[in-house]
Amino acid sequence: RGSGKSYYLKYEAARYLLENPQDTLLILDPHFDPTEKPESQWLNNLPSDVLKTYVVAKKPEDIYKQMVNVVEELDRRIENNLKPPHVPRIKIILDEEETIKRQLDNDKFEIFLDVIGRIQDEARKYGINITISMHSLKKENTGIDSANLSQMDWLLFEKAAYDPVTKYPSDFNAKKIKVDAKKLHAVLPKNLGRVIVVIKQMAADARTTVLPLLPIPIITIESDTQTEEVGTEQTANTQDIKPDLLSVI
């Protein structure tokens, strides 16, 4: 906690929406509170009625239903061989995965895990991608099998990067990674960024580096129906944003 995971996810969500306005962004956050100040929310400054279009909040049951919807959409795409750009991409951001494990019954959670597995196995080529935030890689905490974890790209933030209990893939020098990450953490001022270890599926080695404190784009809706990121020239017409490919509960 406090390592910067949620901040990074907010950055990823805002950048995705700005760069892919015709695609679908689905944020699954069991702790989302629409009464919070705009700067605390996922997509800064968006009105609550717009924000809730993208966010399924609070109830793991609702998040479970959305994940089932995703698989149904995946099956439709597979059956009809539908791939981007002929169908919109779907980006799922799932925060606090452990909360889902604690609050869903066993049968539904097993289905939930199967959905994650299918997304990892076959959904990416059909334009469906997921980012999952967890406090731990332990199966007893997350329920996610190591076989599925091994197919994912990892960003290990701060303590998780050098925690003795963190298990790196066997083909990496785990001891050296942890020593390097801990040394970097000891000298890095908090106002500059966070220590992370990056593991990419196609990379031969893990990379220990610093994720700088990235400013989260401010998304505003102007009277001329333009959505813009303050401080850049990038704009996208709001009527092109299609968040309703999947029903939001």
PDB file of C-alpha atoms in Angstrom:
ATOM      1  CA  ARG A   1       0.000   0.000   0.000  1.00  0.00           C
ATOM      2  CA  GLY A   2       1.172   3.490  -0.801  1.00  0.00           C
ATOM      3  CA  SER A   3       3.554   2.297  -3.512  1.00  0.00           C
ATOM      4  CA  GLY A   4       1.791   4.113  -6.350  1.00  0.00           C
ATOM      5  CA  LYS A   5      -0.299   1.307  -7.906  1.00  0.00           C
ATOM      6  CA  SER A   6      -3.596   3.180  -7.943  1.00  0.00           C
ATOM      7  CA  TYR A   7      -1.967   6.378  -9.164  1.00  0.00           C
ATOM      8  CA  TYR A   8      -0.393   4.476 -12.050  1.00  0.00           C
ATOM      9  CA  LEU A   9      -3.734   2.858 -12.938  1.00  0.00           C
ATOM     10  CA  LYS A  10      -5.434   6.265 -13.036  1.00  0.00           C
ATOM     11  CA  TYR A  11      -2.731   7.455 -15.413  1.00  0.00           C
ATOM     12  CA  GLU A  12      -3.170   4.383 -17.603  1.00  0.00           C
ATOM     13  CA  ALA A  13      -6.958   4.811 -17.676  1.00  0.00           C
ATOM     14  CA  ALA A  14      -6.799   8.486 -18.672  1.00  0.00           C
ATOM     15  CA  ARG A  15      -4.137   7.933 -21.322  1.00  0.00           C
ATOM     16  CA  TYR A  16      -6.092   5.023 -22.803  1.00  0.00           C
ATOM     17  CA  LEU A  17      -9.280   7.051 -23.070  1.00  0.00           C
ATOM     18  CA  LEU A  18      -7.507   9.995 -24.672  1.00  0.00           C
ATOM     19  CA  GLU A  19      -5.545   7.879 -27.144  1.00  0.00           C
ATOM     20  CA  ASN A  20      -8.342   5.415 -27.986  1.00  0.00           C
ATOM     21  CA  PRO A  21     -11.559   7.464 -27.930  1.00  0.00           C
ATOM     22  CA  GLN A  22     -13.449   5.044 -30.166  1.00  0.00           C
ATOM     23  CA  ASP A  23     -12.647   2.017 -28.024  1.00  0.00           C
ATOM     24  CA  THR A  24     -14.097   0.809 -24.729  1.00  0.00           C
ATOM     25  CA  LEU A  25     -12.624   1.475 -21.304  1.00  0.00           C
ATOM     26  CA  LEU A  26     -14.061  -0.545 -18.424  1.00  0.00           C
ATOM     27  CA  ILE A  27     -12.824   0.244 -14.907  1.00  0.00           C
ATOM     28  CA  LEU A  28     -13.652  -2.317 -12.215  1.00  0.00           C
ATOM     29  CA  ASP A  29     -13.030  -0.914  -8.745  1.00  0.00           C
ATOM     30  CA  PRO A  30     -14.839  -2.318  -5.684  1.00  0.00           C
ATOM     31  CA  HIS A  31     -13.741   0.708  -3.626  1.00  0.00           C
ATOM     32  CA  PHE A  32     -14.800   3.440  -6.026  1.00  0.00           C
ATOM     33  CA  ASP A  33     -16.729   6.259  -4.339  1.00  0.00           C
ATOM     34  CA  PRO A  34     -18.560   8.658  -6.705  1.00  0.00           C
ATOM     35  CA  THR A  35     -18.929  11.190  -3.879  1.00  0.00           C
ATOM     36  CA  GLU A  36     -15.183  11.836  -3.748  1.00  0.00           C
ATOM     37  CA  LYS A  37     -13.713  15.046  -5.108  1.00  0.00           C
ATOM     38  CA  PRO A  38     -13.010  14.964  -8.859  1.00  0.00           C
ATOM     39  CA  GLU A  39      -9.250  14.968  -8.349  1.00  0.00           C
ATOM     40  CA  SER A  40      -9.617  11.740  -6.343  1.00  0.00           C
ATOM     41  CA  GLN A  41     -11.551   9.964  -9.046  1.00  0.00           C
ATOM     42  CA  TRP A  42     -10.335   7.799 -11.876  1.00  0.00           C
ATOM     43  CA  LEU A  43     -10.875  10.254 -14.716  1.00  0.00           C
ATOM     44  CA  ASN A  44     -10.197  13.721 -13.373  1.00  0.00           C
ATOM     45  CA  ASN A  45     -12.913  16.350 -13.659  1.00  0.00           C
ATOM     46  CA  LEU A  46     -15.436  14.230 -15.540  1.00  0.00           C
ATOM     47  CA  PRO A  47     -18.978  14.711 -14.194  1.00  0.00           C
ATOM     48  CA  SER A  48     -20.316  11.813 -12.124  1.00  0.00           C
ATOM     49  CA  ASP A  49     -22.899  10.868 -14.754  1.00  0.00           C
ATOM     50  CA  VAL A  50     -20.116  10.501 -17.343  1.00  0.00           C
ATOM     51  CA  LEU A  51     -17.673   8.886 -14.935  1.00  0.00           C
ATOM     52  CA  LYS A  52     -20.083   6.141 -13.909  1.00  0.00           C
ATOM     53  CA  THR A  53     -20.345   5.146 -17.574  1.00  0.00           C
ATOM     54  CA  TYR A  54     -16.812   3.836 -17.282  1.00  0.00           C
ATOM     55  CA  VAL A  55     -16.760   2.589 -13.696  1.00  0.00           C
ATOM     56  CA  VAL A  56     -18.456  -0.414 -12.156  1.00  0.00           C
ATOM     57  CA  ALA A  57     -18.067   0.099  -8.443  1.00  0.00           C
ATOM     58  CA  LYS A  58     -18.415  -1.268  -4.952  1.00  0.00           C
ATOM     59  CA  LYS A  59     -20.194  -4.579  -5.555  1.00  0.00           C
ATOM     60  CA  PRO A  60     -18.033  -7.569  -6.520  1.00  0.00           C
ATOM     61  CA  GLU A  61     -21.227  -9.186  -7.831  1.00  0.00           C
ATOM     62  CA  ASP A  62     -21.513  -6.406 -10.421  1.00  0.00           C
ATOM     63  CA  ILE A  63     -17.857  -6.782 -11.340  1.00  0.00           C
ATOM     64  CA  TYR A  64     -18.389 -10.532 -11.729  1.00  0.00           C
ATOM     65  CA  LYS A  65     -21.308  -9.901 -14.107  1.00  0.00           C
ATOM     66  CA  GLN A  66     -19.209  -7.534 -16.163  1.00  0.00           C
ATOM     67  CA  MET A  67     -16.443 -10.098 -16.505  1.00  0.00           C
ATOM     68  CA  VAL A  68     -19.000 -12.667 -17.674  1.00  0.00           C
ATOM     69  CA  ASN A  69     -20.188 -10.086 -20.230  1.00  0.00           C
ATOM     70  CA  VAL A  70     -16.608  -9.770 -21.444  1.00  0.00           C
ATOM     71  CA  VAL A  71     -16.365 -13.519 -22.069  1.00  0.00           C
ATOM     72  CA  GLU A  72     -19.661 -13.511 -23.942  1.00  0.00           C
ATOM     73  CA  GLU A  73     -18.302 -10.720 -26.129  1.00  0.00           C
ATOM     74  CA  LEU A  74     -15.068 -12.683 -26.600  1.00  0.00           C
ATOM     75  CA  ASP A  75     -17.020 -15.766 -27.697  1.00  0.00           C
ATOM     76  CA  ARG A  76     -18.943 -13.635 -30.200  1.00  0.00           C
ATOM     77  CA  ARG A  77     -15.707 -12.280 -31.633  1.00  0.00           C
ATOM     78  CA  ILE A  78     -14.106 -15.716 -31.853  1.00  0.00           C
ATOM     79  CA  GLU A  79     -17.155 -17.249 -33.520  1.00  0.00           C
ATOM     80  CA  ASN A  80     -17.297 -14.475 -36.124  1.00  0.00           C
ATOM     81  CA  ASN A  81     -13.533 -13.890 -36.335  1.00  0.00           C
ATOM     82  CA  LEU A  82     -13.961 -10.247 -35.357  1.00  0.00           C
ATOM     83  CA  LYS A  83     -10.770  -8.351 -34.623  1.00  0.00           C
ATOM     84  CA  PRO A  84      -9.789  -4.687 -34.418  1.00  0.00           C
ATOM     85  CA  PRO A  85     -10.173  -2.413 -36.298  1.00  0.00           C
ATOM     86  CA  HIS A  86     -13.487  -4.032 -37.249  1.00  0.00           C
ATOM     87  CA  VAL A  87     -14.589  -4.085 -33.598  1.00  0.00           C
ATOM     88  CA  PRO A  88     -13.637  -1.703 -30.784  1.00  0.00           C
ATOM     89  CA  ARG A  89     -10.843  -2.694 -28.453  1.00  0.00           C
ATOM     90  CA  ILE A  90     -11.858  -3.323 -24.854  1.00  0.00           C
ATOM     91  CA  LYS A  91      -9.499  -2.256 -22.087  1.00  0.00           C
ATOM     92  CA  ILE A  92     -10.329  -3.577 -18.613  1.00  0.00           C
ATOM     93  CA  ILE A  93      -8.662  -2.144 -15.526  1.00  0.00           C
ATOM     94  CA  LEU A  94      -9.328  -4.219 -12.413  1.00  0.00           C
ATOM     95  CA  ASP A  95      -8.226  -2.682  -9.125  1.00  0.00           C
ATOM     96  CA  GLU A  96      -7.985  -4.424  -5.734  1.00  0.00           C
ATOM     97  CA  GLU A  97      -8.351  -7.963  -7.097  1.00  0.00           C
ATOM     98  CA  GLU A  98      -8.041  -9.475  -3.620  1.00  0.00           C
ATOM     99  CA  THR A  99     -11.313  -7.805  -2.634  1.00  0.00           C
ATOM    100  CA  ILE A 100     -13.099  -9.837  -5.293  1.00  0.00           C
ATOM    101  CA  LYS A 101     -11.673 -13.054  -3.879  1.00  0.00           C
ATOM    102  CA  ARG A 102     -12.819 -12.218  -0.365  1.00  0.00           C
ATOM    103  CA  GLN A 103     -16.353 -11.226  -1.307  1.00  0.00           C
ATOM    104  CA  LEU A 104     -17.454 -13.605  -4.070  1.00  0.00           C
ATOM    105  CA  ASP A 105     -18.613 -17.123  -3.260  1.00  0.00           C
ATOM    106  CA  ASN A 106     -16.285 -19.919  -4.326  1.00  0.00           C
ATOM    107  CA  ASP A 107     -18.224 -21.000  -7.413  1.00  0.00           C
ATOM    108  CA  LYS A 108     -18.451 -17.498  -8.861  1.00  0.00           C
ATOM    109  CA  PHE A 109     -14.850 -16.754  -8.025  1.00  0.00           C
ATOM    110  CA  GLU A 110     -13.723 -19.853  -9.927  1.00  0.00           C
ATOM    111  CA  ILE A 111     -15.653 -18.595 -12.954  1.00  0.00           C
ATOM    112  CA  PHE A 112     -14.093 -15.167 -12.407  1.00  0.00           C
ATOM    113  CA  LEU A 113     -10.614 -16.755 -12.492  1.00  0.00           C
ATOM    114  CA  ASP A 114     -11.509 -18.703 -15.626  1.00  0.00           C
ATOM    115  CA  VAL A 115     -12.434 -15.412 -17.303  1.00  0.00           C
ATOM    116  CA  ILE A 116      -9.023 -13.947 -16.442  1.00  0.00           C
ATOM    117  CA  GLY A 117      -7.375 -17.071 -17.825  1.00  0.00           C
ATOM    118  CA  ARG A 118      -9.299 -16.872 -21.081  1.00  0.00           C
ATOM    119  CA  ILE A 119      -8.424 -13.210 -21.506  1.00  0.00           C
ATOM    120  CA  GLN A 120      -4.757 -14.074 -21.072  1.00  0.00           C
ATOM    121  CA  ASP A 121      -4.932 -17.097 -23.361  1.00  0.00           C
ATOM    122  CA  GLU A 122      -6.887 -15.843 -26.349  1.00  0.00           C
ATOM    123  CA  ALA A 123      -8.547 -12.440 -25.926  1.00  0.00           C
ATOM    124  CA  ARG A 124      -5.691 -10.137 -26.843  1.00  0.00           C
ATOM    125  CA  LYS A 125      -5.781 -11.039 -30.542  1.00  0.00           C
ATOM    126  CA  TYR A 126      -9.484 -10.116 -30.488  1.00  0.00           C
ATOM    127  CA  GLY A 127      -8.812  -6.719 -28.975  1.00  0.00           C
ATOM    128  CA  ILE A 128      -9.522  -7.434 -25.297  1.00  0.00           C
ATOM    129  CA  ASN A 129      -6.850  -6.627 -22.727  1.00  0.00           C
ATOM    130  CA  ILE A 130      -6.812  -6.503 -18.929  1.00  0.00           C
ATOM    131  CA  THR A 131      -4.656  -4.786 -16.307  1.00  0.00           C
ATOM    132  CA  ILE A 132      -4.967  -6.237 -12.788  1.00  0.00           C
ATOM    133  CA  SER A 133      -3.813  -4.561  -9.582  1.00  0.00           C
ATOM    134  CA  MET A 134      -2.900  -6.786  -6.630  1.00  0.00           C
ATOM    135  CA  HIS A 135      -1.118  -6.301  -3.325  1.00  0.00           C
ATOM    136  CA  SER A 136       0.472  -9.738  -3.522  1.00  0.00           C
ATOM    137  CA  LEU A 137       1.396 -12.418  -6.037  1.00  0.00           C
ATOM    138  CA  LYS A 138       0.521 -15.184  -3.576  1.00  0.00           C
ATOM    139  CA  LYS A 139      -2.177 -17.520  -4.840  1.00  0.00           C
ATOM    140  CA  GLU A 140      -3.711 -17.767  -1.364  1.00  0.00           C
ATOM    141  CA  ASN A 141      -4.349 -14.011  -1.491  1.00  0.00           C
ATOM    142  CA  THR A 142      -5.372 -13.593  -5.130  1.00  0.00           C
ATOM    143  CA  GLY A 143      -6.522 -17.024  -6.256  1.00  0.00           C
ATOM    144  CA  ILE A 144      -4.730 -16.478  -9.567  1.00  0.00           C
ATOM    145  CA  ASP A 145      -2.711 -19.487 -10.629  1.00  0.00           C
ATOM    146  CA  SER A 146       1.006 -19.068 -11.324  1.00  0.00           C
ATOM    147  CA  ALA A 147       0.444 -20.371 -14.868  1.00  0.00           C
ATOM    148  CA  ASN A 148      -1.758 -17.342 -15.582  1.00  0.00           C
ATOM    149  CA  LEU A 149       0.587 -14.970 -13.790  1.00  0.00           C
ATOM    150  CA  SER A 150       3.481 -16.209 -15.899  1.00  0.00           C
ATOM    151  CA  GLN A 151       1.673 -15.072 -19.067  1.00  0.00           C
ATOM    152  CA  MET A 152       1.312 -11.497 -17.824  1.00  0.00           C
ATOM    153  CA  ASP A 153       3.640  -8.545 -18.014  1.00  0.00           C
ATOM    154  CA  TRP A 154       4.501  -7.393 -14.483  1.00  0.00           C
ATOM    155  CA  LEU A 155       5.118  -4.032 -12.864  1.00  0.00           C
ATOM    156  CA  LEU A 156       6.327  -4.644  -9.319  1.00  0.00           C
ATOM    157  CA  PHE A 157       6.079  -1.469  -7.260  1.00  0.00           C
ATOM    158  CA  GLU A 158       8.365  -0.517  -4.397  1.00  0.00           C
ATOM    159  CA  LYS A 159       8.456  -3.140  -1.625  1.00  0.00           C
ATOM    160  CA  ALA A 160       6.965  -5.857  -3.814  1.00  0.00           C
ATOM    161  CA  ALA A 161      10.050  -5.535  -6.023  1.00  0.00           C
ATOM    162  CA  TYR A 162      12.417  -6.544  -3.224  1.00  0.00           C
ATOM    163  CA  ASP A 163      10.128  -8.334  -0.754  1.00  0.00           C
ATOM    164  CA  PRO A 164      11.704 -11.696   0.203  1.00  0.00           C
ATOM    165  CA  VAL A 165       8.382 -13.473  -0.425  1.00  0.00           C
ATOM    166  CA  THR A 166       8.076 -12.221  -4.016  1.00  0.00           C
ATOM    167  CA  LYS A 167       8.754 -15.125  -6.363  1.00  0.00           C
ATOM    168  CA  TYR A 168      10.288 -14.198  -9.685  1.00  0.00           C
ATOM    169  CA  PRO A 169      10.212 -16.489 -12.725  1.00  0.00           C
ATOM    170  CA  SER A 170      12.917 -19.125 -12.424  1.00  0.00           C
ATOM    171  CA  ASP A 171      14.899 -17.840 -15.414  1.00  0.00           C
ATOM    172  CA  PHE A 172      15.595 -14.495 -13.701  1.00  0.00           C
ATOM    173  CA  ASN A 173      18.264 -13.761 -11.119  1.00  0.00           C
ATOM    174  CA  ALA A 174      15.838 -12.986  -8.313  1.00  0.00           C
ATOM    175  CA  LYS A 175      18.516 -12.209  -5.733  1.00  0.00           C
ATOM    176  CA  LYS A 176      20.210  -9.598  -7.914  1.00  0.00           C
ATOM    177  CA  ILE A 177      16.881  -8.004  -8.877  1.00  0.00           C
ATOM    178  CA  LYS A 178      15.866  -7.614  -5.233  1.00  0.00           C
ATOM    179  CA  VAL A 179      19.245  -6.221  -4.174  1.00  0.00           C
ATOM    180  CA  ASP A 180      19.244  -3.689  -7.026  1.00  0.00           C
ATOM    181  CA  ALA A 181      15.665  -2.615  -6.316  1.00  0.00           C
ATOM    182  CA  LYS A 182      16.312  -2.167  -2.601  1.00  0.00           C
ATOM    183  CA  LYS A 183      19.446  -0.090  -3.223  1.00  0.00           C
ATOM    184  CA  LEU A 184      17.588   2.144  -5.643  1.00  0.00           C
ATOM    185  CA  HIS A 185      14.695   2.562  -3.223  1.00  0.00           C
ATOM    186  CA  ALA A 186      17.097   3.663  -0.471  1.00  0.00           C
ATOM    187  CA  VAL A 187      18.392   6.630  -2.472  1.00  0.00           C
ATOM    188  CA  LEU A 188      15.316   7.654  -4.482  1.00  0.00           C
ATOM    189  CA  PRO A 189      13.463  10.756  -3.196  1.00  0.00           C
ATOM    190  CA  LYS A 190       9.726  10.078  -3.073  1.00  0.00           C
ATOM    191  CA  ASN A 191       8.968  13.252  -4.996  1.00  0.00           C
ATOM    192  CA  LEU A 192      10.798  11.891  -8.045  1.00  0.00           C
ATOM    193  CA  GLY A 193       8.983   8.606  -8.521  1.00  0.00           C
ATOM    194  CA  ARG A 194       8.750   4.977  -7.447  1.00  0.00           C
ATOM    195  CA  VAL A 195      11.057   2.005  -7.839  1.00  0.00           C
ATOM    196  CA  ILE A 196       9.627  -0.648 -10.136  1.00  0.00           C
ATOM    197  CA  VAL A 197      10.749  -3.925 -11.638  1.00  0.00           C
ATOM    198  CA  VAL A 198       9.410  -4.533 -15.142  1.00  0.00           C
ATOM    199  CA  ILE A 199       9.000  -8.041 -16.529  1.00  0.00           C
ATOM    200  CA  LYS A 200       7.895  -8.230 -20.152  1.00  0.00           C
ATOM    201  CA  GLN A 201       6.993 -11.517 -21.778  1.00  0.00           C
ATOM    202  CA  MET A 202       9.240 -10.950 -24.766  1.00  0.00           C
ATOM    203  CA  ALA A 203      12.198  -9.595 -22.757  1.00  0.00           C
ATOM    204  CA  ALA A 204      15.109 -11.797 -21.740  1.00  0.00           C
ATOM    205  CA  ASP A 205      15.773  -9.943 -18.473  1.00  0.00           C
ATOM    206  CA  ALA A 206      13.846  -8.084 -15.816  1.00  0.00           C
ATOM    207  CA  ARG A 207      14.451  -4.340 -15.707  1.00  0.00           C
ATOM    208  CA  THR A 208      14.865  -2.416 -12.453  1.00  0.00           C
ATOM    209  CA  THR A 209      14.099   1.239 -12.988  1.00  0.00           C
ATOM    210  CA  VAL A 210      12.231   4.314 -11.741  1.00  0.00           C
ATOM    211  CA  LEU A 211       8.684   5.169 -12.746  1.00  0.00           C
ATOM    212  CA  PRO A 212       8.559   8.969 -12.578  1.00  0.00           C
ATOM    213  CA  LEU A 213       5.589  10.760 -11.047  1.00  0.00           C
ATOM    214  CA  LEU A 214       3.550  11.121 -14.225  1.00  0.00           C
ATOM    215  CA  PRO A 215       0.919  13.874 -14.257  1.00  0.00           C
ATOM    216  CA  ILE A 216      -2.514  12.349 -14.755  1.00  0.00           C
ATOM    217  CA  PRO A 217      -4.201  13.953 -17.777  1.00  0.00           C
ATOM    218  CA  ILE A 218      -7.106  16.240 -16.964  1.00  0.00           C
ATOM    219  CA  ILE A 219     -10.116  15.287 -19.054  1.00  0.00           C
ATOM    220  CA  THR A 220     -12.746  17.969 -19.518  1.00  0.00           C
ATOM    221  CA  ILE A 221     -15.911  18.106 -21.574  1.00  0.00           C
ATOM    222  CA  GLU A 222     -16.279  21.428 -23.325  1.00  0.00           C
ATOM    223  CA  SER A 223     -19.436  23.039 -24.611  1.00  0.00           C
ATOM    224  CA  ASP A 224     -18.414  22.340 -28.208  1.00  0.00           C
ATOM    225  CA  THR A 225     -18.512  18.606 -27.395  1.00  0.00           C
ATOM    226  CA  GLN A 226     -14.761  18.285 -27.476  1.00  0.00           C
ATOM    227  CA  THR A 227     -12.882  16.194 -24.956  1.00  0.00           C
ATOM    228  CA  GLU A 228      -9.371  17.445 -24.393  1.00  0.00           C
ATOM    229  CA  GLU A 229      -6.302  16.874 -22.334  1.00  0.00           C
ATOM    230  CA  VAL A 230      -5.204  20.130 -20.764  1.00  0.00           C
ATOM    231  CA  GLY A 231      -1.679  21.076 -21.747  1.00  0.00           C
ATOM    232  CA  THR A 232      -1.573  19.130 -25.006  1.00  0.00           C
ATOM    233  CA  GLU A 233      -2.930  19.482 -28.489  1.00  0.00           C
ATOM    234  CA  GLN A 234      -4.599  16.077 -28.427  1.00  0.00           C
ATOM    235  CA  THR A 235      -8.390  16.139 -28.775  1.00  0.00           C
ATOM    236  CA  ALA A 236     -11.130  13.634 -29.422  1.00  0.00           C
ATOM    237  CA  ASN A 237     -14.797  14.114 -30.182  1.00  0.00           C
ATOM    238  CA  THR A 238     -16.917  12.841 -27.297  1.00  0.00           C
ATOM    239  CA  GLN A 239     -19.522  11.420 -29.635  1.00  0.00           C
ATOM    240  CA  ASP A 240     -16.872   8.940 -30.825  1.00  0.00           C
ATOM    241  CA  ILE A 241     -16.366   7.554 -27.319  1.00  0.00           C
ATOM    242  CA  LYS A 242     -18.320   4.327 -27.084  1.00  0.00           C
ATOM    243  CA  PRO A 243     -18.181   3.046 -23.511  1.00  0.00           C
ATOM    244  CA  ASP A 244     -21.518   1.248 -23.789  1.00  0.00           C
ATOM    245  CA  LEU A 245     -20.406  -1.813 -25.752  1.00  0.00           C
ATOM    246  CA  LEU A 246     -20.879  -3.682 -22.487  1.00  0.00           C
ATOM    247  CA  SER A 247     -23.854  -2.900 -20.277  1.00  0.00           C
ATOM    248  CA  VAL A 248     -22.872  -1.090 -17.099  1.00  0.00           C
ATOM    249  CA  ILE A 249     -24.720  -2.181 -13.967  1.00  0.00           C
TER     250      ILE A 249
END
